[in-house]
Amino acid sequence: MKVYPRWKVFFGFLLCPSIAGISYAMFLTIEGVLLQNEALDFSSAYFVFLLLIAIGSFGFYSVPAALLGIVYAYFKLFKGWRSFLFVFFFSGLTAHFWGVIIDAVSRNNEGFPYVLFGGYTPVLLAGFSSLFVSFVVLPKKHEFTNTKRMG
């Protein structure tokens, strides 16, 4: 009998903020090239920019990502539509409320910066990056025989 890969699930979901940050930076780059006709310079500065976005988003969202990784490993999620829906919505809502909490604590009158979809940007980025990670790190149920599951 195999043991549930708790560490793989935890570290996989811990990387979600970096995946979301890189995806967002790449989307904004493609959007700038296609819609605004900006020339794209693939210099080392662009890759440094992607690295800084990944580090910044990891630094900002690492606490909720770690907590979600613990929750998902505790519930022993497996690949399945219920697990995918749970991960998508729970991650999105957590990212949204984390941004609201940080915005309230920082007492910044300008508001949390939402560039693309207004207040839904963190929700969509967290939801889809967590959905992607769940496809990669969650194990299949048939590999485990005596494990209770959600999903």
Coordinates of C-alpha atoms in Angstrom, one line a residue:
M1 CA 0.0 0.0 0.0
K2 CA 1.3 3.4 -0.9
V3 CA 1.5 6.3 1.4
Y4 CA -0.3 9.5 0.5
P5 CA 2.2 12.1 -0.9
R6 CA 1.6 14.8 1.6
W7 CA 4.9 16.6 1.0
K8 CA 4.4 16.6 -2.8
V9 CA 0.9 18.1 -2.4
F10 CA 2.1 20.7 0.1
F11 CA 5.1 21.9 -1.9
G12 CA 3.2 21.8 -5.1
F13 CA 0.5 24.1 -3.8
L14 CA 3.2 26.2 -2.1
L15 CA 4.5 27.0 -5.6
C16 CA 1.1 28.2 -6.9
P17 CA 1.8 31.9 -6.2
S18 CA 5.0 31.8 -8.4
I19 CA 3.1 30.0 -11.1
A20 CA 0.3 32.6 -11.0
G21 CA 2.8 35.5 -11.0
I22 CA 4.7 34.2 -14.0
S23 CA 1.5 33.4 -15.8
Y24 CA 0.2 36.9 -15.2
A25 CA 3.4 38.6 -16.3
M26 CA 3.5 36.5 -19.5
F27 CA -0.2 37.3 -20.2
L28 CA 0.5 41.0 -19.8
T29 CA 3.4 40.7 -22.1
I30 CA 1.4 38.9 -24.8
E31 CA -1.4 41.4 -24.3
G32 CA 1.0 44.3 -24.8
V33 CA 2.4 42.8 -28.0
L34 CA -0.9 41.9 -29.5
L35 CA -3.2 44.7 -28.5
Q36 CA -0.9 47.6 -27.9
N37 CA 1.6 46.8 -30.7
E38 CA 4.6 47.1 -28.3
A39 CA 7.8 45.6 -29.4
L40 CA 9.0 42.7 -27.3
D41 CA 12.6 42.7 -26.3
F42 CA 13.7 39.3 -25.2
S43 CA 16.7 40.6 -23.3
S44 CA 17.9 39.4 -19.9
A45 CA 15.9 42.2 -18.3
Y46 CA 12.6 40.4 -19.4
F47 CA 13.7 37.2 -17.7
V48 CA 14.8 39.1 -14.6
F49 CA 11.3 40.7 -14.6
L50 CA 9.7 37.3 -14.7
L51 CA 11.9 36.1 -11.8
L52 CA 11.1 39.2 -9.8
I53 CA 7.4 38.7 -10.4
A54 CA 7.6 35.1 -9.3
I55 CA 9.6 36.0 -6.1
G56 CA 7.2 38.9 -5.3
S57 CA 4.1 36.9 -5.7
F58 CA 5.6 34.0 -3.7
G59 CA 6.5 36.5 -1.0
F60 CA 3.1 38.0 -0.9
Y61 CA 1.0 34.9 -1.1
S62 CA 3.3 32.3 0.5
V63 CA 1.4 32.2 3.8
P64 CA -2.0 31.4 2.4
A65 CA -0.5 29.0 -0.1
A66 CA 1.3 27.1 2.7
L67 CA -2.0 27.0 4.7
L68 CA -3.9 25.7 1.7
G69 CA -1.2 23.1 1.0
I70 CA -1.6 21.9 4.6
V71 CA -5.4 21.8 4.2
Y72 CA -5.2 19.9 0.9
A73 CA -2.7 17.4 2.3
Y74 CA -4.8 16.9 5.5
F75 CA -8.0 16.1 3.5
K76 CA -6.0 13.8 1.2
L77 CA -7.4 15.1 -2.0
F78 CA -7.3 12.9 -5.1
K79 CA -7.8 13.6 -8.8
G80 CA -11.5 14.0 -9.4
W81 CA -14.0 16.7 -10.3
R82 CA -15.0 17.4 -6.7
S83 CA -11.4 17.9 -5.6
F84 CA -10.7 20.1 -8.6
L85 CA -13.8 22.3 -7.8
F86 CA -12.9 22.5 -4.2
V87 CA -9.3 23.5 -4.9
F88 CA -10.3 26.1 -7.5
F89 CA -12.9 27.9 -5.4
F90 CA -11.2 27.6 -2.0
S91 CA -7.9 28.8 -3.4
G92 CA -9.5 31.7 -5.3
L93 CA -11.5 32.8 -2.2
T94 CA -8.4 32.5 0.0
A95 CA -6.4 34.7 -2.3
H96 CA -9.1 37.3 -2.5
F97 CA -9.5 37.5 1.2
W98 CA -5.8 37.6 1.8
G99 CA -5.5 40.6 -0.6
V100 CA -8.4 42.3 1.3
I101 CA -6.7 41.7 4.7
I102 CA -3.3 42.9 3.5
D103 CA -5.0 46.0 1.9
A104 CA -6.8 46.8 5.2
V105 CA -3.8 46.2 7.3
S106 CA -1.5 48.4 5.1
R107 CA -4.0 51.3 5.4
N108 CA -3.3 52.1 1.8
N109 CA -5.9 54.5 0.5
E110 CA -5.1 53.8 -3.1
G111 CA -6.5 50.2 -2.9
F112 CA -5.1 46.9 -3.9
P113 CA -3.7 47.1 -7.5
Y114 CA -6.0 45.1 -9.8
V115 CA -4.9 45.6 -13.4
L116 CA -6.8 43.1 -15.5
F117 CA -10.1 41.9 -14.1
G118 CA -10.5 44.3 -11.3
G119 CA -11.0 42.6 -7.9
Y120 CA -11.2 39.2 -9.5
T121 CA -7.6 39.1 -10.7
P122 CA -6.3 37.3 -7.6
V123 CA -9.3 35.0 -7.5
L124 CA -8.7 33.9 -11.1
L125 CA -5.0 33.6 -10.9
A126 CA -5.1 31.6 -7.7
G127 CA -7.9 29.4 -8.9
F128 CA -6.4 28.5 -12.2
S129 CA -2.9 28.1 -10.9
S130 CA -4.1 25.8 -8.1
L131 CA -6.2 23.9 -10.6
F132 CA -3.1 23.4 -12.8
V133 CA -1.1 22.2 -9.8
S134 CA -3.9 19.9 -8.7
F135 CA -3.7 18.1 -12.1
V136 CA 0.0 17.6 -11.6
V137 CA 0.5 16.8 -7.9
L138 CA -2.7 15.1 -6.7
P139 CA -2.5 11.3 -6.9
K140 CA -5.1 9.0 -8.5
K141 CA -7.5 7.2 -6.2
H142 CA -6.8 3.7 -7.6
E143 CA -3.2 3.9 -6.3
F144 CA -4.5 3.8 -2.8
T145 CA -6.8 1.2 -1.4
N146 CA -7.6 2.1 2.3
T147 CA -7.5 5.9 2.2
K148 CA -10.5 8.0 2.8
R149 CA -10.7 10.8 0.2
M150 CA -12.4 13.9 -0.9
G151 CA -12.8 14.1 -4.7

